[in-house]
mmCIF file of C-alpha atoms in Angstrom:
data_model
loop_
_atom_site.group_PDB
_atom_site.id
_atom_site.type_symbol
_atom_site.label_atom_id
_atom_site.label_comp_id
_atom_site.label_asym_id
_atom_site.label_seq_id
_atom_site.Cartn_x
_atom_site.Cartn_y
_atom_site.Cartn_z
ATOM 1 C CA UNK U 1 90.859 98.968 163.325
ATOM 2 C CA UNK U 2 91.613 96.694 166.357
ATOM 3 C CA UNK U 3 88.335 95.917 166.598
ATOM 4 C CA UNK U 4 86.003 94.485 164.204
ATOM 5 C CA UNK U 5 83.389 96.722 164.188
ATOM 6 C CA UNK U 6 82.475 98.042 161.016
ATOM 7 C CA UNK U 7 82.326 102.114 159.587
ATOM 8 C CA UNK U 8 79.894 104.301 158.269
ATOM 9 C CA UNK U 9 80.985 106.832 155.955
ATOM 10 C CA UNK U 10 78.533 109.727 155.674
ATOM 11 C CA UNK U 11 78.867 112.035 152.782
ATOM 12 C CA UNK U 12 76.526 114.313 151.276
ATOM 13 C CA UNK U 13 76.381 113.221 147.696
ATOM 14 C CA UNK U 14 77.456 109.933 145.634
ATOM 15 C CA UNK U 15 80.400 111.811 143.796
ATOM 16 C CA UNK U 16 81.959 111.886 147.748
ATOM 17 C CA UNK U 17 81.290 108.689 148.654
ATOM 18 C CA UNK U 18 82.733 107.459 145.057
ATOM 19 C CA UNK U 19 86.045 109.117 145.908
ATOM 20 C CA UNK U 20 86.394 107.562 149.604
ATOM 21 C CA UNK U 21 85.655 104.215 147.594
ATOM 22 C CA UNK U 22 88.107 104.680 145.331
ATOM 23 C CA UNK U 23 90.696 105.070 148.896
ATOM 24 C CA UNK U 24 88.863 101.759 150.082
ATOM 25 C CA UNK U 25 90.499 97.767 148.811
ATOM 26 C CA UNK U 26 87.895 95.838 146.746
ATOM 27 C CA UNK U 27 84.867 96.638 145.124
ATOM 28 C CA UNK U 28 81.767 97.880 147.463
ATOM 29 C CA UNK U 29 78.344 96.516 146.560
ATOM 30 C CA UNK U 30 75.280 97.657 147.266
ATOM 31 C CA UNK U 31 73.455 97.345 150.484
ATOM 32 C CA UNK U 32 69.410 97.937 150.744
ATOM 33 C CA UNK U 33 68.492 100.545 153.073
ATOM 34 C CA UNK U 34 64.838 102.710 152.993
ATOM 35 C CA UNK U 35 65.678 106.242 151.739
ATOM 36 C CA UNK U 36 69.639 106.205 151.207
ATOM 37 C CA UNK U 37 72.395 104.746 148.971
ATOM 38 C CA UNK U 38 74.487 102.178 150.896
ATOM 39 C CA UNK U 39 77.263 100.747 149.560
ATOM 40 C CA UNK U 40 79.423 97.947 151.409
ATOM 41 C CA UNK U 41 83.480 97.363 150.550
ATOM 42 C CA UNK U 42 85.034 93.648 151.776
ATOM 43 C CA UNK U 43 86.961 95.796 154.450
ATOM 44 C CA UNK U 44 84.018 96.613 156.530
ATOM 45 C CA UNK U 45 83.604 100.167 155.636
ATOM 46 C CA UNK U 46 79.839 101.173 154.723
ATOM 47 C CA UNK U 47 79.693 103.762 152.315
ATOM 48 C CA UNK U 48 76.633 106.213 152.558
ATOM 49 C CA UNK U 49 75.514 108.926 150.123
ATOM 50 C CA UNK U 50 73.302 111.067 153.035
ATOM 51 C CA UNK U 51 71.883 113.775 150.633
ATOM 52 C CA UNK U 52 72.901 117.396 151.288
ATOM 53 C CA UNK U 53 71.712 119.567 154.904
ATOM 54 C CA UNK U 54 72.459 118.484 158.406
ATOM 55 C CA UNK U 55 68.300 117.283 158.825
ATOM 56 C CA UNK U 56 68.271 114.591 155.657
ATOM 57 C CA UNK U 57 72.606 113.509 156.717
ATOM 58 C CA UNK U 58 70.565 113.022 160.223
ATOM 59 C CA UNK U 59 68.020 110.930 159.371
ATOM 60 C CA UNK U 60 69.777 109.182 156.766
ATOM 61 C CA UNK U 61 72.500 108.417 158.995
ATOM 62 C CA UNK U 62 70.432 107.408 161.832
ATOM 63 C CA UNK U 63 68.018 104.627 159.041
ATOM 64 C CA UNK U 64 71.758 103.530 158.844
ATOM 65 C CA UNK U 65 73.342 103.136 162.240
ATOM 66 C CA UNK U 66 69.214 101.488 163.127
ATOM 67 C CA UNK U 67 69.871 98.892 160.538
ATOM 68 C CA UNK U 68 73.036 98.058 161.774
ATOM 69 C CA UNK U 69 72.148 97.825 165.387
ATOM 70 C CA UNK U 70 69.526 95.384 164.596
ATOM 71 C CA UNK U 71 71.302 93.229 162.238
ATOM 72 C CA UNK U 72 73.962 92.338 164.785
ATOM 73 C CA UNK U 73 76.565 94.784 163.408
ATOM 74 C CA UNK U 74 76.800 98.394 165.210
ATOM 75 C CA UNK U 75 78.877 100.527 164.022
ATOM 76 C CA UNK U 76 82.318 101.678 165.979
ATOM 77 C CA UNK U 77 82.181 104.759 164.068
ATOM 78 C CA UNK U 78 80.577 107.351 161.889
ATOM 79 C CA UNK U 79 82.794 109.708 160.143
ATOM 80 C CA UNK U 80 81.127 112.171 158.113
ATOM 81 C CA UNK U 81 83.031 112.845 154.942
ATOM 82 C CA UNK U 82 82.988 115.379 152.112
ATOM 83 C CA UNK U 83 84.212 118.618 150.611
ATOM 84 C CA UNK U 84 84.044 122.041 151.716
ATOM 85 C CA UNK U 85 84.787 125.613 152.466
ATOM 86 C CA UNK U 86 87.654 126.861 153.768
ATOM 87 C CA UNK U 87 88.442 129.836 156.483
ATOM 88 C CA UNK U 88 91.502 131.224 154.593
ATOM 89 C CA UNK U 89 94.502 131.744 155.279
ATOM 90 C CA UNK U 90 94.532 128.632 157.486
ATOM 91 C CA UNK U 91 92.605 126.010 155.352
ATOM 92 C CA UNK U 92 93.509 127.026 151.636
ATOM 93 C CA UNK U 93 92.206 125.033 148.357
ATOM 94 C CA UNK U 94 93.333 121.922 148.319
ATOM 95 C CA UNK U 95 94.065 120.704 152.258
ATOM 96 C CA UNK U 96 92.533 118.583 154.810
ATOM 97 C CA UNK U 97 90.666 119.870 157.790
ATOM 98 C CA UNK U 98 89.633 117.145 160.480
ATOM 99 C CA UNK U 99 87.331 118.807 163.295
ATOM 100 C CA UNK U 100 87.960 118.949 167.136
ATOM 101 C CA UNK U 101 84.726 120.255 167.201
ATOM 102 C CA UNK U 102 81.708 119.821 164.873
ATOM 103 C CA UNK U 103 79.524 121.978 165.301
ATOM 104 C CA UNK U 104 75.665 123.936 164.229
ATOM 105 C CA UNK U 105 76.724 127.545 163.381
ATOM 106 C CA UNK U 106 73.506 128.988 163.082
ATOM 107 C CA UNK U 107 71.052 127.095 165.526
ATOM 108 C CA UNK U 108 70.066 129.717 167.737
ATOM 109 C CA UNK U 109 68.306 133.088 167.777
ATOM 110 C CA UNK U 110 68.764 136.409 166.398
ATOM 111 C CA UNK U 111 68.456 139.281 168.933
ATOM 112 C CA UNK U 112 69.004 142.905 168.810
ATOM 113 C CA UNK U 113 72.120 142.069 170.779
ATOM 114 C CA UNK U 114 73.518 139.306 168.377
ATOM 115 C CA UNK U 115 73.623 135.563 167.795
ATOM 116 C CA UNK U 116 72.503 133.579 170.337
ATOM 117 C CA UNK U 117 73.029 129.947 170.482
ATOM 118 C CA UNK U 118 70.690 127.208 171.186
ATOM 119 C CA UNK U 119 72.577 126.250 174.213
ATOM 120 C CA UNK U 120 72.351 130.341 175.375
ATOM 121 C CA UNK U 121 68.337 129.829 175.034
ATOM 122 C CA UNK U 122 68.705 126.773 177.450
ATOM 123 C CA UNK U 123 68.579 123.745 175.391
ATOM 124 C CA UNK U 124 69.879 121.341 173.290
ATOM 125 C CA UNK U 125 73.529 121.628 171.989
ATOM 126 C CA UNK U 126 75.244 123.011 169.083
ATOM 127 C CA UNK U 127 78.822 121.078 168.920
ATOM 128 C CA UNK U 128 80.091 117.270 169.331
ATOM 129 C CA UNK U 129 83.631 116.693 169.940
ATOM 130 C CA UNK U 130 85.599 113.583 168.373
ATOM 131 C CA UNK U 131 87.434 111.587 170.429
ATOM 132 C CA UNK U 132 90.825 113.153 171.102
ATOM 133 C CA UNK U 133 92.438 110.392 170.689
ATOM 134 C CA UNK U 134 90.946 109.936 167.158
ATOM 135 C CA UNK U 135 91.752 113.386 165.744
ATOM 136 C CA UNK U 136 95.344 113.693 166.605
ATOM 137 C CA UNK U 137 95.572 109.688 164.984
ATOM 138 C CA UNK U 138 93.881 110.843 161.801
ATOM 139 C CA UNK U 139 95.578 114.466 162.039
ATOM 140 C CA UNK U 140 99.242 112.867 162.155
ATOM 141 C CA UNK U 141 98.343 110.205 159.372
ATOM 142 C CA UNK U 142 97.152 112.403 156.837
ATOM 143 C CA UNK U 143 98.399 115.623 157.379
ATOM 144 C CA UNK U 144 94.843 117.342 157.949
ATOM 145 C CA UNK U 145 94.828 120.178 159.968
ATOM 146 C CA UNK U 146 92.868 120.169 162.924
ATOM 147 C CA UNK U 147 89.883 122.587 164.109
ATOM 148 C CA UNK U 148 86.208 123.379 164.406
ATOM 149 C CA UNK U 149 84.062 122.747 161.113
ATOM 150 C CA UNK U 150 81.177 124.818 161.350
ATOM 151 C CA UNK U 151 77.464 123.051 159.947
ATOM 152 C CA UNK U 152 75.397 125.730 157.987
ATOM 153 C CA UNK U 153 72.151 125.432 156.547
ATOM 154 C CA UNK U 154 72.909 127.878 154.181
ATOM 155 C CA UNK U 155 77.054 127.965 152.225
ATOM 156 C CA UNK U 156 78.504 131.329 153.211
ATOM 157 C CA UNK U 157 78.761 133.554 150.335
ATOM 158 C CA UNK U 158 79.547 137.026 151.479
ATOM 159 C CA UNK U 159 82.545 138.279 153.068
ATOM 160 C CA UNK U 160 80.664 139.763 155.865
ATOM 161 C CA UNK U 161 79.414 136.339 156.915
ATOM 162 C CA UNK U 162 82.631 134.943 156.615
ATOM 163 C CA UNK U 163 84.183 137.746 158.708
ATOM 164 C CA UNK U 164 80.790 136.831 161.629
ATOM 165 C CA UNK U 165 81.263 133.392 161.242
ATOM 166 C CA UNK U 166 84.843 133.123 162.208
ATOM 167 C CA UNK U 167 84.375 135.870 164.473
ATOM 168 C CA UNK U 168 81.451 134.138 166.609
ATOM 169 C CA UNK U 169 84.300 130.882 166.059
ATOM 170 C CA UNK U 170 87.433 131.748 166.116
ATOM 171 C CA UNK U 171 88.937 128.143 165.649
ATOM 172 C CA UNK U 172 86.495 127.662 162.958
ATOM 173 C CA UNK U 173 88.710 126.165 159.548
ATOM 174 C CA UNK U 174 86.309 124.741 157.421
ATOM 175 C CA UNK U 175 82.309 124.976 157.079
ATOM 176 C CA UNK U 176 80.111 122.070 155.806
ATOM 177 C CA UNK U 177 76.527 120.981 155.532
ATOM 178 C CA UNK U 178 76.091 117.837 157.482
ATOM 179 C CA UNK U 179 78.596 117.219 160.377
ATOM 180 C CA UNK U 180 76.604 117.712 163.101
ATOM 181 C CA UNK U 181 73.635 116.090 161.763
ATOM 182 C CA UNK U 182 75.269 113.555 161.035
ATOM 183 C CA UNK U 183 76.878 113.942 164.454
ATOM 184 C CA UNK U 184 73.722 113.784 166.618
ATOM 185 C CA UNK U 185 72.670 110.996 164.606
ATOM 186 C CA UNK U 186 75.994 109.213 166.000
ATOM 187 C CA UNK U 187 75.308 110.520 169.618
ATOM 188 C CA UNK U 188 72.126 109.382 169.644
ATOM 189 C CA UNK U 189 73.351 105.718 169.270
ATOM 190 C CA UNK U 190 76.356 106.079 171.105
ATOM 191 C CA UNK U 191 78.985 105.719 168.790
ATOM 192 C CA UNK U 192 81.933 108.361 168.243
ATOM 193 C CA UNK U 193 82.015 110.242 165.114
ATOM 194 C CA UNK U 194 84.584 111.990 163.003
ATOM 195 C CA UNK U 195 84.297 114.759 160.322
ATOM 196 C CA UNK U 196 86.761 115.150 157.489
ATOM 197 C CA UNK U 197 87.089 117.628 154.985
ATOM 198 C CA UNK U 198 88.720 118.594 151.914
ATOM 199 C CA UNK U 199 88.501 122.449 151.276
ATOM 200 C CA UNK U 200 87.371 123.050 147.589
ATOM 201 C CA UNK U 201 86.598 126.951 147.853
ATOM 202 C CA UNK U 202 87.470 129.609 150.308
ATOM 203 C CA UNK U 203 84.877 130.798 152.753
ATOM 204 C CA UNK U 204 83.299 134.109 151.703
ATOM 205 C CA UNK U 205 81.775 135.469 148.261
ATOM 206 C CA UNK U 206 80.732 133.049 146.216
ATOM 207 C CA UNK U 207 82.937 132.789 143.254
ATOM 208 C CA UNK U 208 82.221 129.612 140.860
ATOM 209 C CA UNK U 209 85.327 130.665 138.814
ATOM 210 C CA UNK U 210 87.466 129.632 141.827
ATOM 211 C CA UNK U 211 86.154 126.133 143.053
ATOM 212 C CA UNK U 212 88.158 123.378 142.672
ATOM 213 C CA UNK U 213 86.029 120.631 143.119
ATOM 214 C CA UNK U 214 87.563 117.897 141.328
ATOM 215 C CA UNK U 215 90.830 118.834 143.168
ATOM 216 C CA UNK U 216 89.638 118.665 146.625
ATOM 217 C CA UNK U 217 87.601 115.028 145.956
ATOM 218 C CA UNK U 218 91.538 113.859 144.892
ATOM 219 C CA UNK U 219 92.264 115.435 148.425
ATOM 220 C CA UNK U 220 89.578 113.526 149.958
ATOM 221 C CA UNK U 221 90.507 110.018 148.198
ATOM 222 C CA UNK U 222 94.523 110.283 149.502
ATOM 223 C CA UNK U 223 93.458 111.727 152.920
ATOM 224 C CA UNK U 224 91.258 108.170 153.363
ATOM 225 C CA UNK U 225 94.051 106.172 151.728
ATOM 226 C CA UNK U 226 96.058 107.147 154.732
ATOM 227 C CA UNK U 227 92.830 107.649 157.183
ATOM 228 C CA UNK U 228 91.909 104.000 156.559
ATOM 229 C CA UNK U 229 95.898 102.410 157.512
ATOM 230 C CA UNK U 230 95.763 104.703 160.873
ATOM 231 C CA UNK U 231 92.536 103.621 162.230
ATOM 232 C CA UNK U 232 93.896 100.140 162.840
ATOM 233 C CA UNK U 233 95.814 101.779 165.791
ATOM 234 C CA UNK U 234 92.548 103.428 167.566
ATOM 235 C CA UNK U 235 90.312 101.344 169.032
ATOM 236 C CA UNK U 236 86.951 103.188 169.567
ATOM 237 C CA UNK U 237 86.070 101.325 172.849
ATOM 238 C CA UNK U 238 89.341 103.390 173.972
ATOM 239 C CA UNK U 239 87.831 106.572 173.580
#
C-alpha cells in the first residue's frame, strides 16, 4: 500500500485465512490476541480466523483492531474475506464477488406487510459501503465482480428465500456470514473495510452434492495474489 499501515484479514474459519496466507510472501507467525487466532506475515498483513456469524466476526474483529490501536499500529484496513454463496446467473461457482455494499439482510422486523429493515424501524443501519475508490482497484485487479453481499444469520437454503432475498436486493451477488459484522466492527474504529468473496455454491436449496469448496478457497488464494499487488496503488487516507 502507499502507506504503511498494516491489514486485517477477517475470515470466518482457519481453512480461509490459510488460503489468503498461502497468496501472502513469507511465513505468518502467530500473534497473541484474547479469544481469536492471529496470525502475522513479514508484509504487514494480519491474518484473523473470526469464527463463523456476523456477532463473534464483530467482536473478534473489534479485540483485533483494539489491540492494534493501542500498540501503536492501527489498521488502514479491514477486509473481510471468505467463501460463499452465489446469486446465480451472475456470480456462478467458482468467481469473485467484491461488495459495493455490505450489508445485514435480515436485521429488521417481520410484519404482516413484509420485511422491514432496521433502518425502516428508525435505527441503526443495515449496510456499509467500501470506499469507491477501493472496489473498482480490487475489481479491475482481480477480475471480481462487483455488488452487494448480503450478511445472514442463517445460509439460504430454499429457493423461495433465494427468490425474497434478491428480490428485497436486487444488486445482491453473493451472501455471507460476517461482512457486516465485521464491517461495524471497522466503522466503529474508523477504518474502511472491504469484503471479498469466492462463490462455492449457488444461492438457494441446499445441495451438498454441488459445493465446491476446495475450488472456491483456490479462487480466494489467486484473487489475493492479485488483491495484495493492487493495494499498493490505494492509499486509504484517500478514501
Amino acid at each position: 500500500m502507499t502507506t504503511s499501515a498494516p491489514v486485517l484479514v477477517a475470515t470466518a474459519v482457519p481453512v480461509e485465512r490459510d488460503a489468503v496466507a498461502r497468496a501472502l510472501p513469507g511465513p505468518a507467525e502467530d500473534v497473541p490476541l484474547p479469544g481469536a487466532a492471529l496470525s502475522r506475515t513479514p508484509s504487514g498483513w494480519d491474518l484473523l480466523a473470526a469464527g463463523v456469524g456476523p456477532a463473534l466476526a464483530a467482536a473478534s474483529t473489534a479485540s483485533a483492531l483494539t489491540a492494534a490501536a493501542l500498540a501503536g499500529r492501527p489498521y488502514g484496513l479491514v477486509v473481510c474475506a471468505g467463501i460463499g454463496g452465489g446469486f446465480a446467473p451472475d456470480a456462478p461457482v467458482g468467481s469473485l464477488v467484491v461488495a459495493d455494499a455490505v450489508t445485514a439482510a435480515d436485521l429488521g422486523a417481520e410484519t404482516a406487510d413484509g420485511f422491514l429493515a432496521v433502518t425502516e424501524l428508525g435505527f441503526g443501519t443495515v449496510t456499509h459501503r467500501p470506499p469507491e475508490s477501493l472496489v473498482r482497484v480490487v475489481s479491475e485487479a482481480t477480475g471480481a465482480r462487483t455488488g452487494t453481499i448480503l450478511t445472514v444469520s442463517t445460509v439460504t437454503g430454499t429457493a423461495g428465500r433465494a427468490a425474497a432475498l434478491r428480490a428485497r436486493h436486487p444488486g445482491a451477488l453473493a451472501e455471507g456470514m460476517e461482512g457486516f459484522g465485521v464491517a461495524e466492527a471497522a466503522a466503529a474504529h474508523g477504518v474502511p473495510v472491504l469484503e471479498i468473496r469466492a462463490v462455492s455454491n449457488p444461492v438457494g436449496p441446499r445441495d451438498r452434492a454441488a459445493w465446491r469448496i476446495g475450488d472456491a478457497l483456490a479462487a480466494l488464494a489467486e484473487g489475493f495474489g492479485k488483491l495484495a499487488p493492487a493495494l499498493e496503488s490505494w492509499n486509504p487516507y484517500d478514501h
